[in-house]
Short mmCIF file of C-alpha atoms and ligand atoms in Angstrom, two decimals:
data_model
loop_
_atom_site.label_atom_id
_atom_site.label_comp_id
_atom_site.label_asym_id
_atom_site.label_seq_id
_atom_site.Cartn_x
_atom_site.Cartn_y
_atom_site.Cartn_z
CA UNK A 1364 109.84 123.52 131.39
CA UNK A 1365 108.28 120.52 131.82
CA UNK A 1366 109.52 117.22 131.10
CA UNK A 1367 107.88 114.84 128.64
CA UNK A 1368 108.62 111.09 128.13
CA UNK A 1369 107.16 109.23 124.99
CA UNK A 1370 106.54 105.54 125.00
CA UNK A 1371 106.21 104.25 121.59
CA UNK A 1372 104.07 100.92 121.23
CA UNK A 1373 103.07 99.13 117.82
CA UNK A 1374 104.32 99.85 114.03
CA UNK A 1375 107.01 101.77 112.58
CA UNK A 1376 104.47 104.37 111.54
CA UNK A 1377 104.22 104.93 115.01
CA UNK A 1378 107.69 105.65 116.07
CA UNK A 1379 107.85 107.95 113.13
CA UNK A 1380 104.68 109.75 114.81
CA UNK A 1381 106.61 109.87 118.09
CA UNK A 1382 109.51 112.08 116.36
CA UNK A 1383 106.59 114.18 114.90
CA UNK A 1384 105.17 114.57 118.52
CA UNK A 1385 108.59 115.47 119.77
CA UNK A 1386 109.03 118.14 117.20
CA UNK A 1387 105.56 119.91 118.01
CA UNK A 1388 106.57 119.71 121.90
CA UNK A 1389 109.89 120.60 121.87
CA UNK A 1390 108.80 123.83 119.77
CA UNK A 1391 106.20 124.72 122.27
CA UNK A 1392 107.08 124.88 126.27
CA UNK A 1393 108.35 121.24 126.79
CA UNK A 1394 111.59 119.02 126.39
CA UNK A 1395 112.05 115.68 126.19
CA UNK A 1396 113.21 113.53 128.70
CA UNK A 1397 115.00 110.13 128.45
CA UNK A 1398 113.31 108.16 131.49
CA UNK A 1399 109.76 107.85 133.05
CA UNK A 1400 111.16 108.57 136.41
CA UNK A 1401 112.18 112.34 135.65
CA UNK A 1402 108.89 113.16 133.70
CA UNK A 1403 106.19 115.45 134.44
CA UNK A 1404 104.11 114.20 131.53
CA UNK A 1405 104.51 110.37 130.27
CA UNK A 1406 102.58 110.06 126.46
CA UNK A 1407 102.28 106.58 125.41
CA UNK A 1408 101.72 106.31 121.73
CA UNK A 1409 99.59 103.00 121.32
CA UNK A 1410 98.56 100.79 118.53
CA UNK A 1411 95.24 98.72 118.41
CA UNK A 1412 95.73 96.74 115.57
CA UNK A 1413 95.47 93.50 117.78
CA UNK A 1414 93.80 93.16 121.10
CA UNK A 1415 96.95 91.96 122.63
CA UNK A 1416 98.68 95.36 121.94
CA UNK A 1417 95.85 97.04 123.72
CA UNK A 1418 96.19 94.72 126.66
CA UNK A 1419 99.96 95.64 126.76
CA UNK A 1420 99.10 99.10 126.91
CA UNK A 1421 96.79 99.01 129.47
CA UNK A 1422 99.01 97.04 131.49
CA UNK A 1423 101.82 99.95 131.05
CA UNK A 1424 98.92 102.35 132.11
CA UNK A 1425 98.30 100.78 135.31
CA UNK A 1426 102.01 100.00 136.06
CA UNK A 1427 102.30 103.97 135.87
CA UNK A 1428 100.08 104.30 138.89
CA UNK A 1429 103.09 103.54 141.23
CA UNK A 1430 104.96 106.04 139.53
CA UNK A 1431 102.20 108.84 139.83
CA UNK A 1432 101.55 107.90 143.64
CA UNK A 1433 105.29 109.25 144.24
CA UNK A 1434 105.18 112.13 141.51
CA UNK A 1435 101.78 113.72 142.14
CA UNK A 1436 102.53 116.20 139.14
CA UNK A 1437 102.88 113.51 136.98
CA UNK A 1438 100.33 112.97 134.15
CA UNK A 1439 99.63 110.15 131.58
CA UNK A 1440 98.26 111.06 128.13
CA UNK A 1441 97.59 108.06 125.72
CA UNK A 1442 98.13 108.93 121.94
CA UNK A 1443 97.49 107.15 118.68
CA UNK A 1444 95.44 104.15 117.49
CA UNK A 1445 93.84 103.13 120.82
CA UNK A 1446 93.32 107.04 122.00
CA UNK A 1447 91.12 107.31 118.53
CA UNK A 1448 89.34 104.00 118.96
CA UNK A 1449 88.26 104.48 122.64
CA UNK A 1450 88.29 108.01 122.92
CA UNK A 1451 87.01 109.35 126.32
CA UNK A 1452 85.90 105.73 127.21
CA UNK A 1453 89.56 105.17 127.89
CA UNK A 1454 89.60 107.66 130.47
CA UNK A 1455 86.94 106.42 131.87
CA UNK A 1456 88.18 102.99 132.20
CA UNK A 1457 91.75 103.65 133.34
CA UNK A 1458 91.35 106.53 135.87
CA UNK A 1459 94.86 107.65 135.88
CA UNK A 1460 94.59 108.68 132.00
CA UNK A 1461 94.46 112.44 132.04
CA UNK A 1462 93.95 113.00 128.13
CA UNK A 1463 93.75 111.27 124.85
CA UNK A 1464 94.87 112.46 121.44
CA UNK A 1465 94.34 111.02 118.13
CA UNK A 1466 96.97 110.45 115.41
CA UNK A 1467 95.67 113.39 113.36
CA UNK A 1468 95.56 115.97 116.50
CA UNK A 1469 99.35 116.11 117.37
CA UNK A 1470 99.43 119.59 116.74
CA UNK A 1471 96.72 120.09 119.53
CA UNK A 1472 99.02 118.29 122.24
CA UNK A 1473 100.51 121.56 124.03
CA UNK A 1474 97.08 123.19 124.33
CA UNK A 1475 95.99 119.81 125.71
CA UNK A 1476 98.69 119.67 128.09
CA UNK A 1477 98.21 123.03 128.97
CA UNK A 1478 94.52 122.51 129.75
CA UNK A 1479 95.21 119.45 132.20
CA UNK A 1480 97.48 121.52 134.22
CA UNK A 1481 95.05 124.19 134.34
CA UNK A 1482 93.00 121.48 135.51
CA UNK A 1483 89.94 123.11 133.80
CA UNK A 1484 88.38 120.06 132.60
CA UNK A 1485 87.64 118.16 135.99
CA UNK A 1486 84.04 117.52 134.51
CA UNK A 1487 84.97 117.30 130.64
CA UNK A 1488 87.77 114.86 129.55
CA UNK A 1489 90.56 116.38 127.79
CA UNK A 1490 90.79 115.00 124.32
CA UNK A 1491 91.55 115.59 120.81
CA UNK A 1492 90.24 112.91 118.51
CA UNK A 1493 89.28 114.30 115.37
CA UNK A 1494 90.47 112.77 112.25
CA UNK A 1495 91.54 114.76 108.95
CA UNK A 1496 91.42 114.19 105.40
CA UNK A 1497 94.82 116.52 105.10
CA UNK A 1498 96.90 116.59 108.07
CA UNK A 1499 100.24 114.89 107.16
CA UNK A 1500 102.59 116.97 109.33
CA UNK A 1501 104.25 117.80 105.96
CA UNK A 1502 106.05 121.00 107.52
CA UNK A 1503 107.27 119.27 110.61
CA UNK A 1504 110.90 118.36 110.89
CA UNK A 1505 110.88 115.20 113.34
CA UNK A 1506 113.14 114.77 116.05
CA UNK A 1507 114.79 111.44 115.94
CA UNK A 1508 114.08 110.05 119.39
CA UNK A 1509 115.30 106.25 119.01
CA UNK A 1510 117.43 106.68 115.77
CA UNK A 1511 120.83 105.41 115.75
CA UNK A 1512 122.19 108.27 113.14
CA UNK A 1513 122.54 105.95 110.55
CA UNK A 1514 118.77 104.87 109.17
CA UNK A 1515 115.53 106.67 109.53
CA UNK A 1516 111.97 106.59 108.91
CA UNK A 1517 109.93 109.15 106.57
CA UNK A 1518 106.27 109.13 106.66
CA UNK A 1519 105.10 109.80 103.14
CA UNK A 1520 101.29 109.14 103.57
CA UNK A 1521 98.87 108.65 106.29
CA UNK A 1522 95.42 106.57 106.63
CA UNK A 1523 94.21 103.78 104.72
CA UNK A 1524 91.02 103.10 102.91
CA UNK A 1525 91.31 99.65 101.98
CA UNK A 1526 88.82 98.41 104.80
CA UNK A 1527 90.35 94.59 105.24
CA UNK A 1528 87.32 93.05 106.83
CA UNK A 1529 89.52 92.44 109.95
CA UNK A 1530 91.29 95.80 110.38
CA UNK A 1531 90.89 98.63 112.39
CA UNK A 1532 93.04 100.88 110.68
CA UNK A 1533 90.83 102.52 108.39
CA UNK A 1534 88.74 103.59 111.57
CA UNK A 1535 91.75 104.78 113.76
CA UNK A 1536 94.08 106.52 111.18
CA UNK A 1537 91.05 108.00 108.98
CA UNK A 1538 91.34 108.36 105.16
CA UNK A 1539 94.38 108.09 102.97
CA UNK A 1540 96.34 111.14 101.93
CA UNK A 1541 99.89 111.63 100.70
CA UNK A 1542 102.66 114.23 101.84
CA UNK A 1543 103.97 116.70 99.51
CA UNK A 1544 106.98 115.27 97.83
CA UNK A 1545 109.00 118.11 97.94
CA UNK A 1546 108.91 118.07 101.60
CA UNK A 1547 109.75 114.43 101.61
CA UNK A 1548 112.77 114.70 99.43
CA UNK A 1549 113.91 117.60 101.64
CA UNK A 1550 113.71 115.67 104.74
CA UNK A 1551 115.83 112.69 103.10
CA UNK A 1552 118.29 115.08 101.87
CA UNK A 1553 118.78 116.76 105.03
CA UNK A 1554 119.35 113.14 106.70
CA UNK A 1555 122.03 112.45 104.24
CA UNK A 1556 123.95 115.41 104.95
CA UNK A 1557 123.47 114.81 108.77
CA UNK A 1558 125.10 111.27 107.85
CA UNK A 1559 122.13 108.92 107.47
CA UNK A 1560 122.81 106.50 105.09
CA UNK A 1561 119.57 104.85 104.87
CA UNK A 1562 115.79 106.12 104.80
CA UNK A 1563 112.57 103.72 104.84
CA UNK A 1564 109.49 105.51 103.35
CA UNK A 1565 106.36 104.46 105.10
CA UNK A 1566 102.89 104.42 104.70
CA UNK A 1567 99.91 101.79 105.08
CA UNK A 1568 100.00 101.47 101.43
CA UNK A 1569 102.78 103.31 99.95
CA UNK A 1570 101.73 101.84 96.35
CA UNK A 1571 98.64 104.06 96.41
CA UNK A 1572 100.83 107.33 97.21
CA UNK A 1573 99.80 109.97 94.88
CA UNK A 1574 100.37 113.88 94.86
CA UNK A 1575 99.35 116.68 92.39
CA UNK A 1576 96.31 116.82 89.66
CA UNK A 1577 95.74 114.82 86.24
CA UNK A 1578 98.80 115.02 83.87
CA UNK A 1579 100.98 115.99 87.00
CA UNK A 1580 100.80 113.68 89.43
CA UNK A 1581 103.63 112.12 91.04
CA UNK A 1582 103.05 108.57 92.08
CA UNK A 1583 104.99 106.25 94.12
CA UNK A 1584 107.73 105.07 91.63
CA UNK A 1585 108.16 108.78 90.84
CA UNK A 1586 108.98 109.45 94.50
CA UNK A 1587 111.00 106.63 94.70
CA UNK A 1588 113.39 107.94 91.80
CA UNK A 1589 113.60 111.08 93.45
CA UNK A 1590 114.65 109.93 96.60
CA UNK A 1591 116.78 107.45 95.25
CA UNK A 1592 119.02 110.25 92.99
CA UNK A 1593 119.45 112.18 96.12
CA UNK A 1594 123.05 110.20 96.45
CA UNK A 1595 124.06 106.66 95.37
CA UNK A 1596 125.15 106.35 98.77
CA UNK A 1597 121.65 106.74 100.54
CA UNK A 1598 120.00 103.33 100.64
CA UNK A 1599 116.00 103.60 100.31
CA UNK A 1600 113.70 101.39 101.61
CA UNK A 1601 109.84 101.51 101.58
CA UNK A 1602 106.89 99.58 103.76
CA UNK A 1603 104.15 98.57 103.31
CA UNK A 1604 103.11 97.73 99.46
CA UNK A 1605 99.45 96.16 99.04
CA UNK A 1606 99.71 93.18 96.53
CA UNK A 1607 96.68 94.66 94.51
CA UNK A 1608 98.64 97.50 93.45
CA UNK A 1609 102.18 96.69 93.26
CA UNK A 1610 103.18 97.68 89.94
CA UNK A 1611 105.68 96.76 86.96
CA UNK A 1612 106.89 100.62 87.08
CA UNK A 1613 107.88 100.26 90.57
CA UNK A 1614 109.68 97.14 90.07
CA UNK A 1615 111.27 99.09 87.02
CA UNK A 1616 112.54 101.90 88.83
CA UNK A 1617 113.89 99.83 91.57
CA UNK A 1618 115.97 98.07 89.00
CA UNK A 1619 117.08 100.94 87.68
CA UNK A 1620 118.50 102.25 91.19
CA UNK A 1621 120.99 100.00 92.85
CA UNK A 1622 120.62 101.93 96.31
CA UNK A 1623 116.94 101.21 96.36
CA UNK A 1624 116.96 97.65 98.52
CA UNK A 1625 116.08 94.52 97.22
CA UNK A 1626 113.74 93.75 99.78
CA UNK A 1627 109.60 94.05 99.41
CA UNK A 1628 107.32 93.72 102.21
CA UNK A 1629 103.91 91.90 100.45
CA UNK A 1630 101.38 90.92 103.05
CA UNK A 1631 99.51 88.03 101.91
CA UNK A 1632 97.28 87.43 105.04
CA UNK A 1633 95.93 84.27 103.71
CA UNK A 1634 96.77 81.50 100.83
CA UNK A 1635 93.04 80.61 100.21
CA UNK A 1636 90.87 82.62 97.83
CA UNK A 1637 87.99 82.26 99.83
CA UNK A 1638 89.60 83.73 102.92
CA UNK A 1639 91.01 86.63 100.84
CA UNK A 1640 87.56 87.30 99.25
CA UNK A 1641 86.06 87.27 102.70
CA UNK A 1642 89.01 89.32 103.91
CA UNK A 1643 88.28 92.04 101.07
CA UNK A 1644 91.58 91.96 100.08
CA UNK A 1645 90.97 92.55 96.49
CA UNK A 1646 93.52 90.09 94.94
CA UNK A 1647 93.57 86.18 94.42
CA UNK A 1648 96.12 83.64 95.27
CA UNK A 1649 96.88 83.74 91.10
CA UNK A 1650 97.30 87.48 91.34
CA UNK A 1651 99.71 87.07 94.25
CA UNK A 1652 101.84 84.75 92.81
CA UNK A 1653 102.11 86.60 89.43
CA UNK A 1654 103.44 89.57 91.51
CA UNK A 1655 105.96 87.36 92.99
CA UNK A 1656 107.44 86.48 89.56
CA UNK A 1657 107.25 89.95 88.18
CA UNK A 1658 109.42 90.87 91.56
CA UNK A 1659 111.87 87.85 90.63
CA UNK A 1660 111.97 89.09 86.97
CA UNK A 1661 112.90 92.59 87.59
CA UNK A 1662 114.73 91.72 90.72
CA UNK A 1663 116.38 88.05 91.02
CA UNK A 1664 117.91 88.78 94.15
CA UNK A 1665 115.14 90.60 95.89
CA UNK A 1666 113.73 89.04 99.29
CA UNK A 1667 110.10 88.64 100.11
CA UNK A 1668 108.55 89.29 103.47
CA UNK A 1669 105.16 89.09 104.28
CA UNK A 1670 102.30 88.88 107.10
CA UNK A 1671 99.84 86.42 107.58
CA UNK A 1672 96.80 85.83 109.78
CA UNK A 1673 95.82 82.28 111.28
CA UNK A 1674 91.93 81.44 111.88
CA UNK A 1675 90.28 84.17 110.22
CA UNK A 1676 86.41 83.85 110.18
CA UNK A 1677 85.28 80.30 108.72
CA UNK A 1678 88.79 79.39 107.97
CA UNK A 1679 88.70 75.68 107.33
CA UNK A 1680 91.45 72.89 107.31
CA UNK A 1681 91.71 73.22 103.60
CA UNK A 1682 91.93 77.34 103.67
CA UNK A 1683 94.90 76.50 106.41
CA UNK A 1684 96.41 74.20 104.05
CA UNK A 1685 96.36 76.44 101.18
CA UNK A 1686 98.33 79.19 103.19
CA UNK A 1687 100.69 76.74 104.05
CA UNK A 1688 101.20 75.50 100.47
CA UNK A 1689 101.65 79.42 99.42
CA UNK A 1690 104.35 79.75 101.88
CA UNK A 1691 106.25 76.86 100.29
CA UNK A 1692 105.88 78.40 97.02
CA UNK A 1693 107.07 81.73 97.61
CA UNK A 1694 109.38 80.74 100.21
CA UNK A 1695 109.76 84.27 102.38
CA UNK A 1696 112.68 85.51 103.86
CA UNK A 1697 110.57 86.63 106.86
CA UNK A 1698 107.36 86.90 107.92
CA UNK A 1699 104.96 88.24 110.69
CA UNK A 1700 102.55 85.72 111.73
CA UNK A 1701 99.37 86.61 113.62
CA UNK A 1702 96.28 84.96 115.26
CA UNK A 1703 93.28 86.48 114.22
CA UNK A 1704 91.86 88.88 116.66
CA UNK A 1705 88.22 90.31 116.63
CA UNK A 1706 88.26 94.34 116.39
CA UNK A 1707 85.45 96.23 117.34
CA UNK A 1708 84.09 98.08 114.36
CA UNK A 1709 85.64 96.13 111.66
CA UNK A 1710 83.36 94.81 108.86
CA UNK A 1711 84.47 91.38 110.69
CA UNK A 1712 83.04 92.60 113.56
CA UNK A 1713 79.56 93.40 112.36
CA UNK A 1714 79.21 90.49 109.89
CA UNK A 1715 81.42 87.49 110.58
CA UNK A 1716 81.88 85.40 113.29
CA UNK A 1717 85.01 84.75 114.86
CA UNK A 1718 84.27 81.17 115.07
CA UNK A 1719 87.54 79.59 114.98
CA UNK A 1720 88.70 78.27 118.61
CA UNK A 1721 91.49 79.53 120.27
CA UNK A 1722 93.45 76.32 120.11
CA UNK A 1723 92.65 75.57 116.60
CA UNK A 1724 93.93 79.36 115.68
CA UNK A 1725 97.03 78.73 117.93
CA UNK A 1726 97.85 75.28 116.61
CA UNK A 1727 97.73 76.54 112.80
CA UNK A 1728 99.44 79.77 113.47
CA UNK A 1729 102.52 77.02 115.17
CA UNK A 1730 102.13 75.13 112.12
CA UNK A 1731 102.92 78.47 109.96
CA UNK A 1732 105.73 79.55 112.17
CA UNK A 1733 107.25 76.11 112.68
CA UNK A 1734 107.13 75.89 108.44
CA UNK A 1735 108.45 79.58 107.98
CA UNK A 1736 111.51 78.72 110.28
CA UNK A 1737 112.41 75.80 108.01
CA UNK A 1738 111.92 77.86 104.98
CA UNK A 1739 114.31 80.91 106.55
CA UNK A 1740 116.80 78.33 107.60
CA UNK A 1741 117.27 76.75 104.14
CA UNK A 1742 117.16 80.63 102.32
CA UNK A 1743 119.86 81.52 104.65
CA UNK A 1744 121.96 78.31 104.37
CA UNK A 1745 122.05 79.17 100.62
CA UNK A 1746 123.64 82.66 101.50
CA UNK A 1747 126.69 80.83 102.77
CA UNK A 1748 129.66 81.77 100.63
CA UNK A 1749 128.00 84.91 99.09
CA UNK A 1750 129.58 88.36 99.61
CA UNK A 1751 127.35 91.17 100.24
CA UNK A 1752 127.82 95.11 100.69
CA UNK A 1753 126.71 95.74 104.40
CA UNK A 1754 125.67 98.63 105.92
CA UNK A 1755 127.38 98.75 109.30
CA UNK A 1756 124.81 99.61 111.89
CA UNK A 1757 126.39 98.84 115.19
CA UNK A 1758 127.79 96.77 118.06
CA UNK A 1759 126.26 93.39 117.90
CA UNK A 1760 124.66 92.43 120.91
CA UNK A 1761 126.31 89.03 121.26
CA UNK A 1762 129.98 90.35 121.62
CA UNK A 1763 131.58 93.90 121.89
CA UNK A 1764 134.10 92.55 119.07
CA UNK A 1765 131.53 91.81 116.75
CA UNK A 1766 129.46 94.45 114.61
CA UNK A 1767 126.16 94.21 112.77
CA UNK A 1768 124.79 95.57 109.75
CA UNK A 1769 122.05 94.70 106.90
CA UNK A 1770 122.69 93.73 103.51
CA UNK A 1771 120.39 95.12 100.69
CA UNK A 1772 117.82 92.34 101.29
CA UNK A 1773 117.08 93.83 104.75
CA UNK A 1774 119.25 90.53 106.42
CA UNK A 1775 121.04 90.79 109.46
CA UNK A 1776 124.67 90.20 109.32
CA UNK A 1777 127.09 89.85 112.08
CA UNK A 1778 130.67 89.90 111.61
CA UNK A 1779 134.16 90.32 113.67
CA UNK A 1780 134.94 94.10 113.75
CA UNK A 1781 138.09 94.76 112.35
CA UNK A 1782 138.55 98.07 110.95
CA UNK A 1783 135.22 98.75 110.31
CA UNK A 1784 132.68 101.52 111.84
CA UNK A 1785 129.07 102.31 112.02
CA UNK A 1786 127.67 104.18 109.00
CA UNK A 1787 129.93 102.71 106.72
CA UNK A 1788 129.62 100.37 103.91
CA UNK A 1789 131.59 97.16 103.84
CA UNK A 1790 132.09 93.98 102.21
CA UNK A 1791 131.36 91.24 104.15
CA UNK A 1792 131.24 87.40 103.10
CA UNK A 1793 128.93 85.07 104.67
CA UNK A 1794 130.48 82.07 106.65
CA UNK A 1795 127.69 80.39 108.35
CA UNK A 1796 123.90 81.39 109.43
CA UNK A 1797 120.84 80.78 111.86
CA UNK A 1798 117.37 81.01 111.13
CA UNK A 1799 117.53 84.74 111.48
CA UNK A 1800 120.93 85.78 111.12
CA UNK A 1801 123.80 85.48 108.87
CA UNK A 1802 127.39 85.21 110.18
CA UNK A 1803 130.05 86.57 108.05
CA UNK A 1804 133.55 87.82 107.75
CA UNK A 1805 135.08 91.53 106.13
CA UNK A 1806 136.52 90.61 103.01
CA UNK A 1807 138.81 94.03 102.64
N1 5AD B 317 94.13 90.20 113.72
C1 5AD B 317 95.34 89.55 113.54
N2 5AD B 317 96.00 90.22 112.84
C2 5AD B 317 95.83 91.33 112.27
N3 5AD B 317 96.55 92.35 111.35
C3 5AD B 317 95.60 93.56 111.08
N4 5AD B 317 94.55 93.37 111.82
C4 5AD B 317 94.50 92.26 112.32
C5 5AD B 317 93.60 91.43 113.26
N5 5AD B 317 92.37 91.80 113.56
C6 5AD B 317 97.62 92.16 111.12
C7 5AD B 317 97.71 91.89 109.34
C8 5AD B 317 98.19 93.28 108.81
C9 5AD B 317 99.48 93.41 110.30
C10 5AD B 317 99.87 94.94 110.37
O1 5AD B 317 98.82 92.93 111.06
O2 5AD B 317 98.48 90.52 108.93
O3 5AD B 317 99.16 93.22 107.91
FE1 SF4 B 318 94.52 97.33 107.65
FE2 SF4 B 318 94.20 96.35 104.99
FE3 SF4 B 318 94.63 98.93 105.63
FE4 SF4 B 318 96.56 97.09 105.64
S1 SF4 B 318 95.81 97.50 103.73
S2 SF4 B 318 96.14 99.08 107.34
S3 SF4 B 318 95.58 95.40 106.85
S4 SF4 B 318 92.75 97.81 106.02
#
């Protein structure tokens, strides 16, 4: 039986996809192995969202040449968004890549890999990159590759058709489609029965989850209600919410279930209305702030996190200041902060100049990072003295005597282990903090 090593880059969706890939391969004639050194095939599941994500993958692919020189049977395949974006071009540019497979074609992987082995396609490239309007891999029970046995990701929908001007995802992951809720609830229940205590429901835009017809549709709030009702000991998280359709109904459902975690990831991208319009985000700063207020109203203890892009096309100093101002208003608990990276094929690539000099982008990004650092530290200082229920996840990397876990707000808390064990819920009081971590002690 041939051995396959899967390496994953990029977002949580990709990690969830790698678990589906592992399931497809192990149902066929392949075994998953733990290290690149022993593999007959290395599959690299890639991200194309920013140019530096792609550069990292290319670097890794080139690095694998040395291993291939030692192991002649070793074949490298590139999967996911970068495979979809570049298709056979990638094999022409990186000649040690034997095949490419896009995110909707994973069922074809065993066939592709056999074709590679037979060497039938010396001339024609081996690839499967068709996008699908229906594929959700709903019937496949993922093999949890990188899990801790406590928290897991469940993919509930695929694709995106929001077409934000800067974003390549609609082109690499295809149209939006939702997965049958029965299969989602079943997967979550099975995980709970196996001892998992947290599931994160994943989609590019979970708020537009929709299954069924007319009077009988299951929307995202209904789905959350069903998953949260499995057991109060199963925590439920979700990502990502598009601000344009974060509904009060969802917030009501969250408020009704204590086990739905008090944490909402609400990517803002910019604090300037002019930029938001140019980015095709379909909301204004005022709308966004209204949604933040609604969150604070229904869920006063909810943390809010975001994504932001510095230096998008034509961004002025004034637009940038508006982003900083928005950060001061919302006081995010965490932010993923990026410099704008022009992506081939997007609306911005066709119609908008990438006209902000690199140093300016960098400086603006650094200003956002510095401000967010201060805000996160101030937010964390307010936590000192508070007590939380923590789902214990594992041993802290600082010391074997300490464990770490997260509270409902998704903040990491490190504490002396005492008699606590991973997978259990414990009460922890916050004693101190850094920008990124709370330090606490068990209270019982
Ligand atoms: N350049 C920089 N950041 C981007 N993102 C998406 N596309 C780009 C791009 N071209 C960021 C957005 C998105 C996150 C996943 O990645 O902030 O929310
Ligand atoms: Fe990209 Fe916008 Fe879709 Fe997010 S919502 S994946 S940023 S197009």
